[in-house]
Every structure is written in structure tokens, then in C-alpha cells.
mmCIF file with all atom_site columns, C-alpha atoms in Angstrom:
data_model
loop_
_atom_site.group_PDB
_atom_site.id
_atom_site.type_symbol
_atom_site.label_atom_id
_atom_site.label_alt_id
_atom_site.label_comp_id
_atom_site.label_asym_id
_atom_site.label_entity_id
_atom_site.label_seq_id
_atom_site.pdbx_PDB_ins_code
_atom_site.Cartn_x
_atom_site.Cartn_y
_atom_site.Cartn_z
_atom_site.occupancy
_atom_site.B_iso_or_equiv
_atom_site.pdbx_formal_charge
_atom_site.auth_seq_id
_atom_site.auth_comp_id
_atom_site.auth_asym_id
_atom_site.auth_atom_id
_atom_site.pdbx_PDB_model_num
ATOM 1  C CA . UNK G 1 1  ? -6.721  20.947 28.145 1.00 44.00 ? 1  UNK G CA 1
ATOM 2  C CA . UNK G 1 2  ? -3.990  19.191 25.884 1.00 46.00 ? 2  UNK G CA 1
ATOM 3  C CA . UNK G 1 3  ? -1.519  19.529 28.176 1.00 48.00 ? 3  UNK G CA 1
ATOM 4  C CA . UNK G 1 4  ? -3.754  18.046 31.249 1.00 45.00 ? 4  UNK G CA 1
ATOM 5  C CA . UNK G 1 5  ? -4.340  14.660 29.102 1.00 45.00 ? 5  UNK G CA 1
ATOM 6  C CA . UNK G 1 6  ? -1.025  14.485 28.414 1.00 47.00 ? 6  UNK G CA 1
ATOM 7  C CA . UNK G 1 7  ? -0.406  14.726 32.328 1.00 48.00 ? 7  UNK G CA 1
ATOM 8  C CA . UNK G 1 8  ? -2.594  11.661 32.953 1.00 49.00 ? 8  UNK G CA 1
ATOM 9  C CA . UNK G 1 9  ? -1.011  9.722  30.117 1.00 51.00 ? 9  UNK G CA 1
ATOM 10 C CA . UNK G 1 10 ? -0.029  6.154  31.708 1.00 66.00 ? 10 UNK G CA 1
ATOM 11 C CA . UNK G 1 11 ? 1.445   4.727  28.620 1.00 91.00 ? 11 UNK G CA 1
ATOM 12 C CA . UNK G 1 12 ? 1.991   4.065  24.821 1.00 94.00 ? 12 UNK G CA 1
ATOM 13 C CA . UNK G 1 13 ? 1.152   2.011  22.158 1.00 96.00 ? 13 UNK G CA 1
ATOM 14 C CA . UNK G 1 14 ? 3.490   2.359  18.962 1.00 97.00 ? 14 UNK G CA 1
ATOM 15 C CA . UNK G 1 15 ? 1.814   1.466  15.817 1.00 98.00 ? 15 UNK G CA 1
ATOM 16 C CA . UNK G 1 16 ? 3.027   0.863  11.980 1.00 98.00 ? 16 UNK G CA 1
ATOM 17 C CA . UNK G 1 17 ? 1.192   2.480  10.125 1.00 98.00 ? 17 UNK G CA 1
ATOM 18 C CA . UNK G 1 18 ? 1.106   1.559  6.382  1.00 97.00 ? 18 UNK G CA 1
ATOM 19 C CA . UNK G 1 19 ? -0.104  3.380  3.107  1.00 97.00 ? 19 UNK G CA 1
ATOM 20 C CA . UNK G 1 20 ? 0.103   7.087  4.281  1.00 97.00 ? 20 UNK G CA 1
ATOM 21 C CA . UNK G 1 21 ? 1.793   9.036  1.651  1.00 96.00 ? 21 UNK G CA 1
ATOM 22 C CA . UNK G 1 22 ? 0.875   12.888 2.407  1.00 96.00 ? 22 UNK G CA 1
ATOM 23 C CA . UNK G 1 23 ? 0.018   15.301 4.879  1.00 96.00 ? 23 UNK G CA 1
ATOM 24 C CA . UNK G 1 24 ? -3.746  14.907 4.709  1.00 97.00 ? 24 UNK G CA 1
ATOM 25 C CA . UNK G 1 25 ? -3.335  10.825 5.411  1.00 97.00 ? 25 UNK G CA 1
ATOM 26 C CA . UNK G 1 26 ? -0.923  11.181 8.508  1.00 97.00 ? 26 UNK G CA 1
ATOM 27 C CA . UNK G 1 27 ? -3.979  13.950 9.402  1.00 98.00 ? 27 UNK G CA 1
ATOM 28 C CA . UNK G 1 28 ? -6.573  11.079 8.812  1.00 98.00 ? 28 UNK G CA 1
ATOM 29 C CA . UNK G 1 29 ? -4.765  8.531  11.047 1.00 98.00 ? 29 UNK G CA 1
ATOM 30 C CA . UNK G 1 30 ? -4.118  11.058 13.895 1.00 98.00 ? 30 UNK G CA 1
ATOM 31 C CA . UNK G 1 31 ? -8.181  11.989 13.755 1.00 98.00 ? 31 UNK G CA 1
ATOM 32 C CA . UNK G 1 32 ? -9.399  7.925  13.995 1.00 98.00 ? 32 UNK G CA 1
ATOM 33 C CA . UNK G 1 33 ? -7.029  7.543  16.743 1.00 98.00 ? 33 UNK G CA 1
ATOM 34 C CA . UNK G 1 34 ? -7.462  10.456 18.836 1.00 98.00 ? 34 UNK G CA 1
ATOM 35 C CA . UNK G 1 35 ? -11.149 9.300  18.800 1.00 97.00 ? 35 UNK G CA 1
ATOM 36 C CA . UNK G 1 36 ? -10.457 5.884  20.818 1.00 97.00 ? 36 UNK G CA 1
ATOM 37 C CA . UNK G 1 37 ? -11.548 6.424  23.925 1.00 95.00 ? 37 UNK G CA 1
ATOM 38 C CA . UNK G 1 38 ? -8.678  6.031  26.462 1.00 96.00 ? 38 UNK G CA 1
ATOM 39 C CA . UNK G 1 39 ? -6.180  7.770  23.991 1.00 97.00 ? 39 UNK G CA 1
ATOM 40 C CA . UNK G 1 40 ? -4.616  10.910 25.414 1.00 96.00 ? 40 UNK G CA 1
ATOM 41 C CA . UNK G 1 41 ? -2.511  12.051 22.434 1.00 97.00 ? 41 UNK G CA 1
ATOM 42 C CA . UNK G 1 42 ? -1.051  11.181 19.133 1.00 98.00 ? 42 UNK G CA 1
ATOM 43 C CA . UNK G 1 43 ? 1.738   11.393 17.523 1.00 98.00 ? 43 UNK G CA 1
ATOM 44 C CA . UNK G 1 44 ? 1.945   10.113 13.741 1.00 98.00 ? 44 UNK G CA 1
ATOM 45 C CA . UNK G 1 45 ? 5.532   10.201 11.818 1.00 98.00 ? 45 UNK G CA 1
ATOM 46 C CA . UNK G 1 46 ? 4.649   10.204 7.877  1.00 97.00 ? 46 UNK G CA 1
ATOM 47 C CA . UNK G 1 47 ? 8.257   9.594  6.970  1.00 97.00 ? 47 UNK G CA 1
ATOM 48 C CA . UNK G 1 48 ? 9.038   6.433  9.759  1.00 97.00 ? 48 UNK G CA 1
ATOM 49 C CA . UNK G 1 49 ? 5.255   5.451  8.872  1.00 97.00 ? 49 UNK G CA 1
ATOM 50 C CA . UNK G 1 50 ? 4.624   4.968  12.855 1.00 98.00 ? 50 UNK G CA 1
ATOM 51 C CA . UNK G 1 51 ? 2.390   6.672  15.261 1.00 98.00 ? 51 UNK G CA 1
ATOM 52 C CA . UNK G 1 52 ? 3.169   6.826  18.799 1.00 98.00 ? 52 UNK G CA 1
ATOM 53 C CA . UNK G 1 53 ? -0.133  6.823  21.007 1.00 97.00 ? 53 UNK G CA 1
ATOM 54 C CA . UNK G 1 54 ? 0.080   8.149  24.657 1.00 96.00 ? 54 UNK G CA 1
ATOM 55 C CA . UNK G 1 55 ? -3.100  6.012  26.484 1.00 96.00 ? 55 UNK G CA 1
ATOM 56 C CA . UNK G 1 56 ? -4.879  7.760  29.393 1.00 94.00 ? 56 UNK G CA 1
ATOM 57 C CA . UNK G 1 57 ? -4.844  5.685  33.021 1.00 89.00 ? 57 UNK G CA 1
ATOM 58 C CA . UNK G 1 58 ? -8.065  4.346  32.341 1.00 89.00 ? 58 UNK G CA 1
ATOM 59 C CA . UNK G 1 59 ? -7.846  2.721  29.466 1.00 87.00 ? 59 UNK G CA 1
ATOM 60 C CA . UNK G 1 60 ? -8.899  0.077  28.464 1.00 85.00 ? 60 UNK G CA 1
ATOM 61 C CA . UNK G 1 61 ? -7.523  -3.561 28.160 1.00 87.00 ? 61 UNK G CA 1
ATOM 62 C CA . UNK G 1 62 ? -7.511  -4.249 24.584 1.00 91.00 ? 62 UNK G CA 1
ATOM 63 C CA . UNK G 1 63 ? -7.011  -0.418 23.414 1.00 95.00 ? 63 UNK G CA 1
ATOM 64 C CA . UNK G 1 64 ? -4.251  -1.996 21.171 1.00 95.00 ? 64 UNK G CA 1
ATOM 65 C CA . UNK G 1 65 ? -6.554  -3.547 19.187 1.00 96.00 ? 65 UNK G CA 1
ATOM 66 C CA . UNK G 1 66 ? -9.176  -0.805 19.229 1.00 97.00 ? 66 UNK G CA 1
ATOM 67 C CA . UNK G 1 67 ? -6.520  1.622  17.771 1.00 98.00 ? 67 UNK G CA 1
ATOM 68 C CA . UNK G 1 68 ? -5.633  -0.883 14.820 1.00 98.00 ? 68 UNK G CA 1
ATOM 69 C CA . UNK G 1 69 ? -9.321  -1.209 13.964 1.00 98.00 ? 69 UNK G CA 1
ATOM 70 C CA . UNK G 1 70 ? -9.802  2.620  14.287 1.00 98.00 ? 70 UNK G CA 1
ATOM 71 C CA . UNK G 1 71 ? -6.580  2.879  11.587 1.00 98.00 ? 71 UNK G CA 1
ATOM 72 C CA . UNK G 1 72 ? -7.880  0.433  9.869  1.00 98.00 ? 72 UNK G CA 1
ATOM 73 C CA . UNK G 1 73 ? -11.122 1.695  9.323  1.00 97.00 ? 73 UNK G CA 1
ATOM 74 C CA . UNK G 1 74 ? -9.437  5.624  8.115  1.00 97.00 ? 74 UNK G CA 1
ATOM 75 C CA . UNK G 1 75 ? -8.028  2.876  5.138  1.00 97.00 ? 75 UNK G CA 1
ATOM 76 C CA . UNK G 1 76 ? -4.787  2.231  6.260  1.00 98.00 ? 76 UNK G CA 1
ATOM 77 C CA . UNK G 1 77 ? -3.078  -0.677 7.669  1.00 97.00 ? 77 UNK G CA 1
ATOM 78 C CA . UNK G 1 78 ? -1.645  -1.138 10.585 1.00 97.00 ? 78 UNK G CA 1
ATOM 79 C CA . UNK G 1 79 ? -0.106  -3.446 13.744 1.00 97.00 ? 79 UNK G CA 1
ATOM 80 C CA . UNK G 1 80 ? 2.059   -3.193 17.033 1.00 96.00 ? 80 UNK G CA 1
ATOM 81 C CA . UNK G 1 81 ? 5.448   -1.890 15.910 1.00 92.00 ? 81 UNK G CA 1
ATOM 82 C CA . UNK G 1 82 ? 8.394   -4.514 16.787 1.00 78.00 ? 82 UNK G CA 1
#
């Protein structure tokens, strides 16, 4: 199934991601975004404090700002990395 979403993946959003500090908060981040609808996977880099999100082709306009809240709402802080 994982590798089918990642098939259909049409793009990516790469997000800073500040305040993680172990395992279990990287593992908190990944969860909120992986439920936005119109993400098709996640990856989150604890060290580079980023996460890379691979969208789906039918998401949404906006998702950028969806995934921040998401983030933001598993008690971190984040924004569009430059």
C-alpha cells in the first residue's frame, strides 16, 4: 500500500520543524502529518529539524498551510523551509 501512495506522489512540501528533541517527537510530527489528507508520505529528519512531505495528485491547494497547522497542533513549530 506504502509503496502505491508513494507512486501517486505529485510533489513536496519541505517544512522546519522546530522543538523536536527525541525520537518520540520526530514520531509525533510524522503521525499529525501523515493524517493531512492529500499527504502521501513523510519523512521527518530530527537532527536537520525538517520534514520532507511527498503530497498525493489530489491535493489540495493550501495543503502547505494545513501541514503547518497539523505540526503545530502536535506542539511544535513550524514553516516552509527556505
Amino acid at each position: 500500500r506504502r509503496a502505491a501512495r508513494a507512486a501517486d506522489a505529485a510533489a513536496a512540501v519541505a517544512l522546519r520543524v522546530d522543538g523536536m528533541m527525541c525520537d518520540g517527537c520526530s514520531s509525533s510530527v510524522t503521525k499529525a502529518l501523515e493524517s493531512v489528507e492529500g499527504v502521501a508520505s513523510v519523512a521527518v529528519d530530527l537532527e536537520a529539524k525538517t520534514a520532507t512531505v511527498e503530497l498525493t495528485a489530489d491535493a489540495a491547494e493550501g495543503i502547505a498551510d494545513k501541514l503547518i497547522d497539523a505540526v503545530s497542533g502536535a506542539g511544535f513549530d513550524a514553516a516552509l523551509a527556505q
